[in-house]
XYZ file of C-alpha atoms in Angstrom:
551
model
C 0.000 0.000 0.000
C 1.425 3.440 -0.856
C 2.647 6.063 1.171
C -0.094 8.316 0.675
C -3.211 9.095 3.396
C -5.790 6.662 3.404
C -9.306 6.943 3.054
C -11.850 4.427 3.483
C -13.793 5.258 1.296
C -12.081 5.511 -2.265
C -9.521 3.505 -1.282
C -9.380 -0.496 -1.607
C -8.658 -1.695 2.737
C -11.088 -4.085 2.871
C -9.545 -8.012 3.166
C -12.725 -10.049 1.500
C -13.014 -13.749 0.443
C -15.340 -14.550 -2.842
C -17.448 -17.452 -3.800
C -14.839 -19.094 -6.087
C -12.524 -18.960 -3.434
C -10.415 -16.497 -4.365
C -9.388 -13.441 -1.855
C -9.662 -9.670 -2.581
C -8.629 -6.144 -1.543
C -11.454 -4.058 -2.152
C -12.812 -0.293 -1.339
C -16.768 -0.344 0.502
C -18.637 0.131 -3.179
C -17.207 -3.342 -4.463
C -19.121 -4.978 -2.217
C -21.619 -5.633 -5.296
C -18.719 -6.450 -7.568
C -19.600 -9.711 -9.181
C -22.541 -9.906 -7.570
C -23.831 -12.391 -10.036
C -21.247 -14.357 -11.247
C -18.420 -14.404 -8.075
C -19.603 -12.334 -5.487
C -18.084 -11.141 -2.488
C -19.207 -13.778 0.429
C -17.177 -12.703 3.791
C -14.724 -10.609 5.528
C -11.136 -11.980 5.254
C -9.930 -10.922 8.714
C -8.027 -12.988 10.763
C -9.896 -12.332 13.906
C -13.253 -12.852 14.828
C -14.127 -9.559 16.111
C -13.067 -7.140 13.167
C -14.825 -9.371 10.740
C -18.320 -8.545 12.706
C -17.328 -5.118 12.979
C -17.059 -4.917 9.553
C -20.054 -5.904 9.383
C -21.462 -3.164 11.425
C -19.379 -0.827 9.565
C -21.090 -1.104 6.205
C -24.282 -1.739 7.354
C -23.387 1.767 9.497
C -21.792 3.110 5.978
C -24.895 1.978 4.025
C -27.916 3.104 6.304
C -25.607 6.533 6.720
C -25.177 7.098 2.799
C -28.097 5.406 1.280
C -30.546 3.839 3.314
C -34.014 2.252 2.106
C -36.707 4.677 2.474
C -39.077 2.529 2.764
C -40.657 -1.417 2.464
C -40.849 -0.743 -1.296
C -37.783 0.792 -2.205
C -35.932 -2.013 -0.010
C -37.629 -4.544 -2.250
C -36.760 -3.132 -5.386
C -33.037 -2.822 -4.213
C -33.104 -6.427 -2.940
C -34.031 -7.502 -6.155
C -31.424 -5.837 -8.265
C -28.049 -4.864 -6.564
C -26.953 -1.500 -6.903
C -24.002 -1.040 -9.556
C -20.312 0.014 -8.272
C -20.417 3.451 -9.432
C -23.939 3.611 -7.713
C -22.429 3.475 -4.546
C -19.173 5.000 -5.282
C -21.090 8.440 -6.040
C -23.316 7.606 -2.832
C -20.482 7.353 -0.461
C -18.572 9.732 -2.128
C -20.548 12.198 -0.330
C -19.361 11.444 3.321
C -15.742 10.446 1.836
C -13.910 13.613 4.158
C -15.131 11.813 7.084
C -13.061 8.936 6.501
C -9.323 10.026 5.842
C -7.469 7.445 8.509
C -4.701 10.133 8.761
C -3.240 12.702 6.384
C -4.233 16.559 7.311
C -7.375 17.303 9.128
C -10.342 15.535 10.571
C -9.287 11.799 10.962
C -11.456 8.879 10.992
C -12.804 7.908 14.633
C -9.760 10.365 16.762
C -9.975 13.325 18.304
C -10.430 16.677 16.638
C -7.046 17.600 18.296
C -3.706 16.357 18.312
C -3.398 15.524 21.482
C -0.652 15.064 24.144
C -0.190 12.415 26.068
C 1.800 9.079 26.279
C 1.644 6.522 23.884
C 0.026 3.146 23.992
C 0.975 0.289 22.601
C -0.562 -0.894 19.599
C -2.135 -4.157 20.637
C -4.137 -2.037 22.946
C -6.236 -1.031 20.480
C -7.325 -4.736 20.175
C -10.249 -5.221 23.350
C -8.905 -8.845 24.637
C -4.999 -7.608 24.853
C -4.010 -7.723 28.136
C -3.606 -4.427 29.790
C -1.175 -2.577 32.023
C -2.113 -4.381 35.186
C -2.266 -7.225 33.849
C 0.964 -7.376 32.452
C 2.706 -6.192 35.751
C 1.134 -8.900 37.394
C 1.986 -11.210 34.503
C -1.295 -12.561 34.378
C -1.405 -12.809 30.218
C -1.652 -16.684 30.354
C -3.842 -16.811 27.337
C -3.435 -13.642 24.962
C 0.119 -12.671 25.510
C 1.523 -9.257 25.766
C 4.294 -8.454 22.521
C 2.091 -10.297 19.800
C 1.405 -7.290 17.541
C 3.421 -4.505 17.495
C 2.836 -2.514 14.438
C -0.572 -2.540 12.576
C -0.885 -1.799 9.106
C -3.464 0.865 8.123
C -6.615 -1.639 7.069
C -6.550 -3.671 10.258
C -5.531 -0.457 12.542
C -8.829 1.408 11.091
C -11.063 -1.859 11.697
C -9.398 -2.182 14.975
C -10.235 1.359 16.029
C -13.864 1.044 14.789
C -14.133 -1.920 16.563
C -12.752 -0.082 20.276
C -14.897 2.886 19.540
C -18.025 0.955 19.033
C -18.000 -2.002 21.792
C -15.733 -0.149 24.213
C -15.622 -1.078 27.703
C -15.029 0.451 30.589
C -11.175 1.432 30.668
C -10.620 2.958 34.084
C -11.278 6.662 35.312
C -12.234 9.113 32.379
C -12.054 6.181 29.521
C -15.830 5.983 28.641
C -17.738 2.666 27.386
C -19.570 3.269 24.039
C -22.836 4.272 22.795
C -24.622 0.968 24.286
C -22.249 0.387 26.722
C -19.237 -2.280 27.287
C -18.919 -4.853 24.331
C -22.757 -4.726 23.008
C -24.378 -7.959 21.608
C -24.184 -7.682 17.807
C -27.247 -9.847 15.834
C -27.283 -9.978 11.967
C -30.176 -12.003 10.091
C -28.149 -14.393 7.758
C -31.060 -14.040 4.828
C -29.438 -17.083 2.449
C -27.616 -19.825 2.877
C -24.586 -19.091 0.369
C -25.816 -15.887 -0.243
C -23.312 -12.484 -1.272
C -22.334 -10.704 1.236
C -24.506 -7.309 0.117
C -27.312 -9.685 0.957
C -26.272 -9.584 4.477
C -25.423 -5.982 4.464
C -28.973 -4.971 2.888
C -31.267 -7.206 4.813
C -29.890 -5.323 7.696
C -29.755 -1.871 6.887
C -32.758 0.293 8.617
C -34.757 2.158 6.866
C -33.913 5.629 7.097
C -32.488 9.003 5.103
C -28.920 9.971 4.026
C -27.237 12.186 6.323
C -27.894 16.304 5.401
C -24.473 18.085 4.825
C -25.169 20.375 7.366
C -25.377 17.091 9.815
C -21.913 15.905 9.476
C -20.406 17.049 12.415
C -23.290 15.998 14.547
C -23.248 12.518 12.684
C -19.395 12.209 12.896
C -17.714 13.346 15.996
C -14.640 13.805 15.293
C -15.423 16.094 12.224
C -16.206 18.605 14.785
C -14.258 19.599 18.755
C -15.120 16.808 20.909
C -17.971 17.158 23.287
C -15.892 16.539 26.769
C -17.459 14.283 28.625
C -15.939 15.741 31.987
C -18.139 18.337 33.542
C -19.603 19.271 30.169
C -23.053 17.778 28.148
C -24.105 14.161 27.643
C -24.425 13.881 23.734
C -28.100 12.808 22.925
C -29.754 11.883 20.362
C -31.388 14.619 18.529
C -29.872 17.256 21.288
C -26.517 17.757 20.020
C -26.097 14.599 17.928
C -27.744 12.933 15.055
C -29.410 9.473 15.469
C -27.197 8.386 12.601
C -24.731 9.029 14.726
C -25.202 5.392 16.664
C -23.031 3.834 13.810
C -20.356 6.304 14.046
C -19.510 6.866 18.567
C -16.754 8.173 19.739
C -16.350 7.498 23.534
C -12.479 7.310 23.810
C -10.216 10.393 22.647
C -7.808 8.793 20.789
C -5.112 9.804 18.036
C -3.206 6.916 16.090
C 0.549 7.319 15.992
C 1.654 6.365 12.165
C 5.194 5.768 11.224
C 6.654 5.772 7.404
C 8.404 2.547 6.681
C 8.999 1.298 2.982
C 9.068 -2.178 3.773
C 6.086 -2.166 6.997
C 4.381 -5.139 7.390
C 1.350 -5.526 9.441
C 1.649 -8.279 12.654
C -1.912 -8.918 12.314
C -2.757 -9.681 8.082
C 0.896 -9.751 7.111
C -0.135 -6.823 4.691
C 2.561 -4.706 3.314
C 1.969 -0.980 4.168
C 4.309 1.966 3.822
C 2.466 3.626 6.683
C 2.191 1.852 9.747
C 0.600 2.498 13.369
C 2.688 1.551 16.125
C 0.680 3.209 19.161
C -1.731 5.363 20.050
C -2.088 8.554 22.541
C -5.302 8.826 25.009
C -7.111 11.459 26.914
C -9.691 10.983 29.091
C -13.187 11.863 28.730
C -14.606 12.018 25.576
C -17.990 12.122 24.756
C -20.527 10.653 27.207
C -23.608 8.732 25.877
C -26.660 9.115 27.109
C -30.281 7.804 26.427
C -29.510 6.710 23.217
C -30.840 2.916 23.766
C -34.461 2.310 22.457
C -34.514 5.805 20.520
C -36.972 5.732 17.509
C -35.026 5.349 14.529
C -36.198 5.219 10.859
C -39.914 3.424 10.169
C -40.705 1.084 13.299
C -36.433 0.902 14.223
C -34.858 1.687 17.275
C -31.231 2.287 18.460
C -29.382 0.595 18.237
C -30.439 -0.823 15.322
C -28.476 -4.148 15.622
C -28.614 -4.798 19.115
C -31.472 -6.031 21.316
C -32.247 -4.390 24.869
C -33.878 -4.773 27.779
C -35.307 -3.170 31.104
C -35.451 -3.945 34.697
C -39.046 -3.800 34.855
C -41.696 -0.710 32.998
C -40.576 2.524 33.276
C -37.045 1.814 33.519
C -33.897 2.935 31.072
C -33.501 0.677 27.952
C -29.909 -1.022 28.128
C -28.288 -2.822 25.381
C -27.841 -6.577 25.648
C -24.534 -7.955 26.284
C -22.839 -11.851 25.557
C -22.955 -14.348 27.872
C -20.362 -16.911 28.517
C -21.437 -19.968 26.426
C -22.531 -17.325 24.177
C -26.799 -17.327 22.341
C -28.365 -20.349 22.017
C -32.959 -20.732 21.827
C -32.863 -20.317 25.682
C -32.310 -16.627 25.178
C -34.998 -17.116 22.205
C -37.677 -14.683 23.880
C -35.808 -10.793 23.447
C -33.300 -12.142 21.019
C -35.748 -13.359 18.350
C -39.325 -12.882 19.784
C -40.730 -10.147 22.440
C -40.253 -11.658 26.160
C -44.478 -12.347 27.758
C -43.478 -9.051 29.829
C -42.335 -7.011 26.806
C -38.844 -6.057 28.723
C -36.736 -7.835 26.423
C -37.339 -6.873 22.547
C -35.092 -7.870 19.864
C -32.676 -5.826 17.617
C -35.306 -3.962 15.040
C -33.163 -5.739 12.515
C -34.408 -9.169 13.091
C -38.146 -7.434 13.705
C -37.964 -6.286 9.983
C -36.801 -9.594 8.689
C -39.169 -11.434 10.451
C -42.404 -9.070 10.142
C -41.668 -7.691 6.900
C -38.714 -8.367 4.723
C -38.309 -11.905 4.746
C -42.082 -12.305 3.145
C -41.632 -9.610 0.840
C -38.243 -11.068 -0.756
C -39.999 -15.099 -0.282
C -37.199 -15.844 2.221
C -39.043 -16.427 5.282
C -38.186 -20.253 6.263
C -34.999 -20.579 6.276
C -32.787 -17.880 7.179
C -29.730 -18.082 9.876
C -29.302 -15.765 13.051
C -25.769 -14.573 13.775
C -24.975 -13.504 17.468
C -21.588 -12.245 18.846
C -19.499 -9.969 20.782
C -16.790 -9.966 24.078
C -18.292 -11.337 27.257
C -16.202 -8.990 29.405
C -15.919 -8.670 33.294
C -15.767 -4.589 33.378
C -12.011 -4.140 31.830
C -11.347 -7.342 30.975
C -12.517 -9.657 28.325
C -13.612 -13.230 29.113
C -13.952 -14.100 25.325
C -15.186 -13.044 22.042
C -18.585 -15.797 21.839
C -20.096 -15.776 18.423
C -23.311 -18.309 17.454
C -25.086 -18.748 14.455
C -28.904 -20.722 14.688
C -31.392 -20.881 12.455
C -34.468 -18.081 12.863
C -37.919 -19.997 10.906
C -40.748 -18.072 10.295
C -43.595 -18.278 8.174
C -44.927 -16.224 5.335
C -48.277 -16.093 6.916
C -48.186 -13.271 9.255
C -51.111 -14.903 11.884
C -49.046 -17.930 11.854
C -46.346 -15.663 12.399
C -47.852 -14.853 15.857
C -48.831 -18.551 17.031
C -45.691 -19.638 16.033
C -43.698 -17.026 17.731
C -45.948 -17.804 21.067
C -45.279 -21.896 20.830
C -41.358 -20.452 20.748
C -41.828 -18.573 24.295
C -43.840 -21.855 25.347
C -41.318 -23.816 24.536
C -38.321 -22.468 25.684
C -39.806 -21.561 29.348
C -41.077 -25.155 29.847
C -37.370 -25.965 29.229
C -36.288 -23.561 31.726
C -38.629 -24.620 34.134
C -37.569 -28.254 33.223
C -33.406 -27.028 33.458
C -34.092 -25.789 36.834
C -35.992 -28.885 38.471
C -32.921 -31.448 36.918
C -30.604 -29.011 38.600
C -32.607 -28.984 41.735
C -32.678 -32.608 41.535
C -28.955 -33.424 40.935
C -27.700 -31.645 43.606
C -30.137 -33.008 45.943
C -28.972 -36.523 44.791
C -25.033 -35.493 45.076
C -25.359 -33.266 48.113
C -28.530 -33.345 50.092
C -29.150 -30.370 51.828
C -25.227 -29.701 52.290
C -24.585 -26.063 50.761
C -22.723 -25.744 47.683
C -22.026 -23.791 45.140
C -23.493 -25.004 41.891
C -20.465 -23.700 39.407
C -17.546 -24.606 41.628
C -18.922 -27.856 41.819
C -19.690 -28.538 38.329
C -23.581 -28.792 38.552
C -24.065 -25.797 36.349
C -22.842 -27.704 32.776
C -25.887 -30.885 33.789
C -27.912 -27.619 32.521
C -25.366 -26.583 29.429
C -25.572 -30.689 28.142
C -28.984 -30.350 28.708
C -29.465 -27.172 26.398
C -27.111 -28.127 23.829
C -29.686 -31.756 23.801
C -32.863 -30.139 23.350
C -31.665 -27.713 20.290
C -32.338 -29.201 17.410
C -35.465 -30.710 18.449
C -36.331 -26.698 19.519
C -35.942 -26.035 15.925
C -37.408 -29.006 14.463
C -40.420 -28.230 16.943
C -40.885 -24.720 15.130
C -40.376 -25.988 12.075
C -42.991 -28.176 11.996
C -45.324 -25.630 13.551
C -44.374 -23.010 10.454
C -45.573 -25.646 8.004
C -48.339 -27.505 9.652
C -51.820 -25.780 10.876
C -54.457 -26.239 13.616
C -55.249 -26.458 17.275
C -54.444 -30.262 17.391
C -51.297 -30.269 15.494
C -49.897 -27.365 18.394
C -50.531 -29.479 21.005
C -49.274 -32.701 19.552
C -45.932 -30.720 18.986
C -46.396 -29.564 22.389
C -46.413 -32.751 23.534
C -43.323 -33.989 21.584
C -41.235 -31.251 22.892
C -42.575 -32.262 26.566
C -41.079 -35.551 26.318
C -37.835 -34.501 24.478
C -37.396 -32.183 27.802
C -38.320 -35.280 29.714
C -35.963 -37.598 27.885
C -33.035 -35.447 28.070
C -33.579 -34.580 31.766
C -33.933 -38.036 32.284
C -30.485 -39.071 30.437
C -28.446 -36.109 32.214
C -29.113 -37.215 35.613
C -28.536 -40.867 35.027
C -24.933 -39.580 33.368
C -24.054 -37.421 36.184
C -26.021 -39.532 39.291
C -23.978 -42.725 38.985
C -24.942 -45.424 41.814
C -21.747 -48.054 42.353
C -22.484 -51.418 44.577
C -20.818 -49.615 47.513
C -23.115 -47.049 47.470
C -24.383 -45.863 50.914
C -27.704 -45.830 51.435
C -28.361 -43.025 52.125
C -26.990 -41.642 49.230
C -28.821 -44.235 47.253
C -31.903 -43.226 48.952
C -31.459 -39.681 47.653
C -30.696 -40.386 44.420
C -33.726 -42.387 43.903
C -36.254 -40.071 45.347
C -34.387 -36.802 43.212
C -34.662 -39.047 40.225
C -38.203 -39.969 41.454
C -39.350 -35.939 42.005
C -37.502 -35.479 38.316
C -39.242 -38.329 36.892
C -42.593 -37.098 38.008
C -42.205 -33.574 37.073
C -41.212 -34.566 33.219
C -44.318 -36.167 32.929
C -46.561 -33.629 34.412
C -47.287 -35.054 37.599
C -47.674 -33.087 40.891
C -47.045 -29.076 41.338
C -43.608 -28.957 39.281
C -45.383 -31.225 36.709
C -48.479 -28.910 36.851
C -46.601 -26.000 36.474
C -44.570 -27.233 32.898
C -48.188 -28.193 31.408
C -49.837 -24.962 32.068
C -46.768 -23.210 30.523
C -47.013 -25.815 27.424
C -51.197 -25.287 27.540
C -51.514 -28.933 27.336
C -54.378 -30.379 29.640
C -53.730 -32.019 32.957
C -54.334 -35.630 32.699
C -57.191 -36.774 34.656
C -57.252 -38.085 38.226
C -58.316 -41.638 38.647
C -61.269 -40.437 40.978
C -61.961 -37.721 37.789
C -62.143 -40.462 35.596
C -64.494 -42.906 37.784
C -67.009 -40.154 38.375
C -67.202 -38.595 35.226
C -67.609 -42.863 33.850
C -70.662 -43.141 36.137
C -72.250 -39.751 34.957
């Protein structure tokens, strides 16, 4: 890559992989190149993390440039791709937003240059270890040292990525726009499919940004709001919503260094301009209120990212990753509306689901893609990423009893999750205290999840193709004794009797398995309690039975 300032818009940074195989270089408007012969199918990054960002960042680039107005014109544009030069002169508008470095405004750093000492480079990467832990030389499992210069592509990518999922990095180092590392979802609308198909069944709907919006839409095109004894930035105060793509919590300038033969530690990219740290200040701009915020036709910030509240009346906060990362147990406010309407999905998956998936004749068999860093305040546990699939039905009051069966469904398992627990320590321990994850109760429940999956989704499948009262129940009752089964085979694999058993550990065991036993098949309150979340009827008492004979 030559010497000369980068920008990301007219300039080929992007590492991309195509259906034939073959790997490419290419600038945000070749996304569509090839579209029908070899087209662009993924990121090329070699780390989990930047390749979602990018994600987010042309989805951001898109619904900032040239979003759908509308159901119609989203159609029309899913049908036939926009042409290179389409986009080219669409992005070319916002292109002075996005010079890396070079004179002026730089893309995602501070309006000044500012002083300060410099960080290393890795640290612009959220699960490198930091300062402390490096004195305490705690980086067992991502080492300190691994990356010391970046090459302009991955540095950019790397930045975007800080600036959007940041965490909390210690007194005056601000999390982003919906908080420390966000849960990203992104509906996957064909199997095989381009990548533009990804990027456009995402995109809200929307309006390109004004010219006179730019600095409220990009931060750093304008002095940075402090967030230190100064204003919260808010949407539609003293920043644009479109401005949710583009945060800037951290103040941050990237230190670049000429070298004619640079190569980057991360891609092993040759670049003539390098980064090899980066100078902080505290206090940039402070968030505020932006979760839940109307955005576009029936969207919400952010856009990509479901939320939640404590209870009605609350704030809106964004979700955040789990360890063992999204599976159909967080199905209700991931996919569907929770019973209590405090957990909604991202408005991107909405739109698919409601709208865009029958208009385009896709509404069966599309994929859901979750991910982003389970961290612990500073620190990163891991970067968890899951991809399931997310059936619907092009009937939209089918739509509705399916989506019900779903929250059905996956409470009776949790109900079901928590008696087997219940029950295996009971059988192991008695009424002895102990802590479920130290003593390795807590994974009976992650086998037991991991079980039940596919039959979850073969459940709902068979719901979005068959119709009627009767055929519900009977899938009800399937899925009832697929929780039963797998309860069943988890506590027999983890309550093992041997001949010298005590008895009174035998005794235990076989009344937990007993209580278990009788719960899975709807027997006494437990039981009771999983068949009026299914809606399938009690079974009859024998003394029900006997008088209602003789009457």
């Amino acid at each position: 890559m030559e010497d000369r300032a980068l920008n990301l818009i007219s300039d080929p940074w992007l590492p991309v992989r195509r259906r034939s195989g073959a790997c490419d270089v290419i600038r945000p408007a070749q996304i569509v190149d090839g579209v029908a012969d070899d087209p662009v199918v993924e990121f090329a990054w070699p780390r989990a993390d930047l390749r979602v960002a990018a994600y987010e960042f042309l989805i951001g680039l898109v619904a900032t440039a040239c979003p759908p107005t509308d159901r119609r014109s989203w159609l029309g544009v899913w049908r036939r791709a926009p042409s290179v030069a389409t986009l080219d002169d669409a992005f070319a508008r916002i292109a002075d937003a996005f010079w890396l470095d070079g004179p002026g405004p730089r893309f995602l750093q501070d309006h000044e240059d500012l002083s300060s000492g410099s960080e290393p480079v890795e640290r612009l990467l959220i699960d490198a270890p930091g300062e402390s832990t490096i004195k305490r030389n705690a980086d067992l499992f991502v080492h300190r040292g691994q990356v010391g210069r970046l090459g302009r592509p991955a540095a950019a990518m790397a930045l975007f990525t800080l600036q959007s999922w940041a965490p909390s990095g210690g007194a005056g180092n601000l999390t982003g726009l919906r908080g420390g590392g966000p849960l990203t979802t992104l509906v996957l609308p064909i199997e095989g499919g381009s990548l533009w198909n990804v990027i456009w069944a995402n995109v809200p709907y929307g309006a390109p940004v004004k010219e006179e919006a730019m600095g409220t839409t990009f931060p750093w095109m304008a002095p940075t709001i402090a967030g230190k004894g100064g204003r919260d930035v808010c949407a539609d105060v003293n920043a644009s919503l479109l401005q949710c793509w583009w945060g800037m919590p951290r103040r941050i300038r990237l230190d670049f260094e000429n070298i004619a033969d640079g190569i980057c530690d991360l891609t092993g990219s040759p670049d003539a301009v390098v980064v090899t740290g980066w100078r902080q200040r505290p206090y940039g701009p402070k968030y505020a209120g932006w979760i839940g915020m109307p955005y576009g036709a029936g969207g919400t910030v952010h856009p990509l990212t479901p939320r939640y509240r404590q209870k009605e009346g609350t704030d809106w906060l964004a979700v955040h990753p789990q360890p063992g990362g999204i599976g159909y147990r967080h199905w209700a406010g991931v996919v569907v509306e929770s019973a209590d309407a405090n957990r909604l999905p991202a408005s991107c998956v909405v739109a698919w689901r409601n709208e865009r998936g029958r208009d385009a004749g896709l509404s069966e068999n599309p994929r859901l893609l979750t991910a982003g860093f389970d961290m612990d305040n500073m620190k990163a546990r891991s970067f968890v990423e899951s991809e399931m699939p997310l059936p619907g039905t092009s009937d939209a009051d089918r739509q509705e009893v399916l989506d019900e069966l779903a929250r059905q469904c996956v409470t009776a398992a949790k109900q079901v999750a928590d008696i087997l627990r219940s029950c295996v320590r009971d059988a192991l321990f008695g009424k002895e205290k102990v802590s479920v994850d130290a003593t390795g109760i807590s994974n009976v429940q992650e086998r037991f999840w991991m079980d039940t999956e596919g039959s979850f989704f073969a459940v709902l499948h068979g719901a979005g193709t068959s119709t009627g009262d009767d055929a519900d129940l009977a899938l009800k009752k399937s899925w009832l004794r697929t929780l039963g089964q797998a309860a069943m085979k988890e506590f027999d694999a983890t309550v093992t009797l041997e001949p010298d058993t005590a008895e009174t550990e035998a005794r235990r065991s076989a009344l937990a398995r007993r209580r278990l036993g009788a719960a899975v098949s709807g027997m006494g309150k437990e039981g009771a309690k999983i068949m009026e979340i299914l809606d399938i009827p009690l079974p009859l008492k024998k003394k029900q039975k006997i008088t209602g004979a003789a009457s």
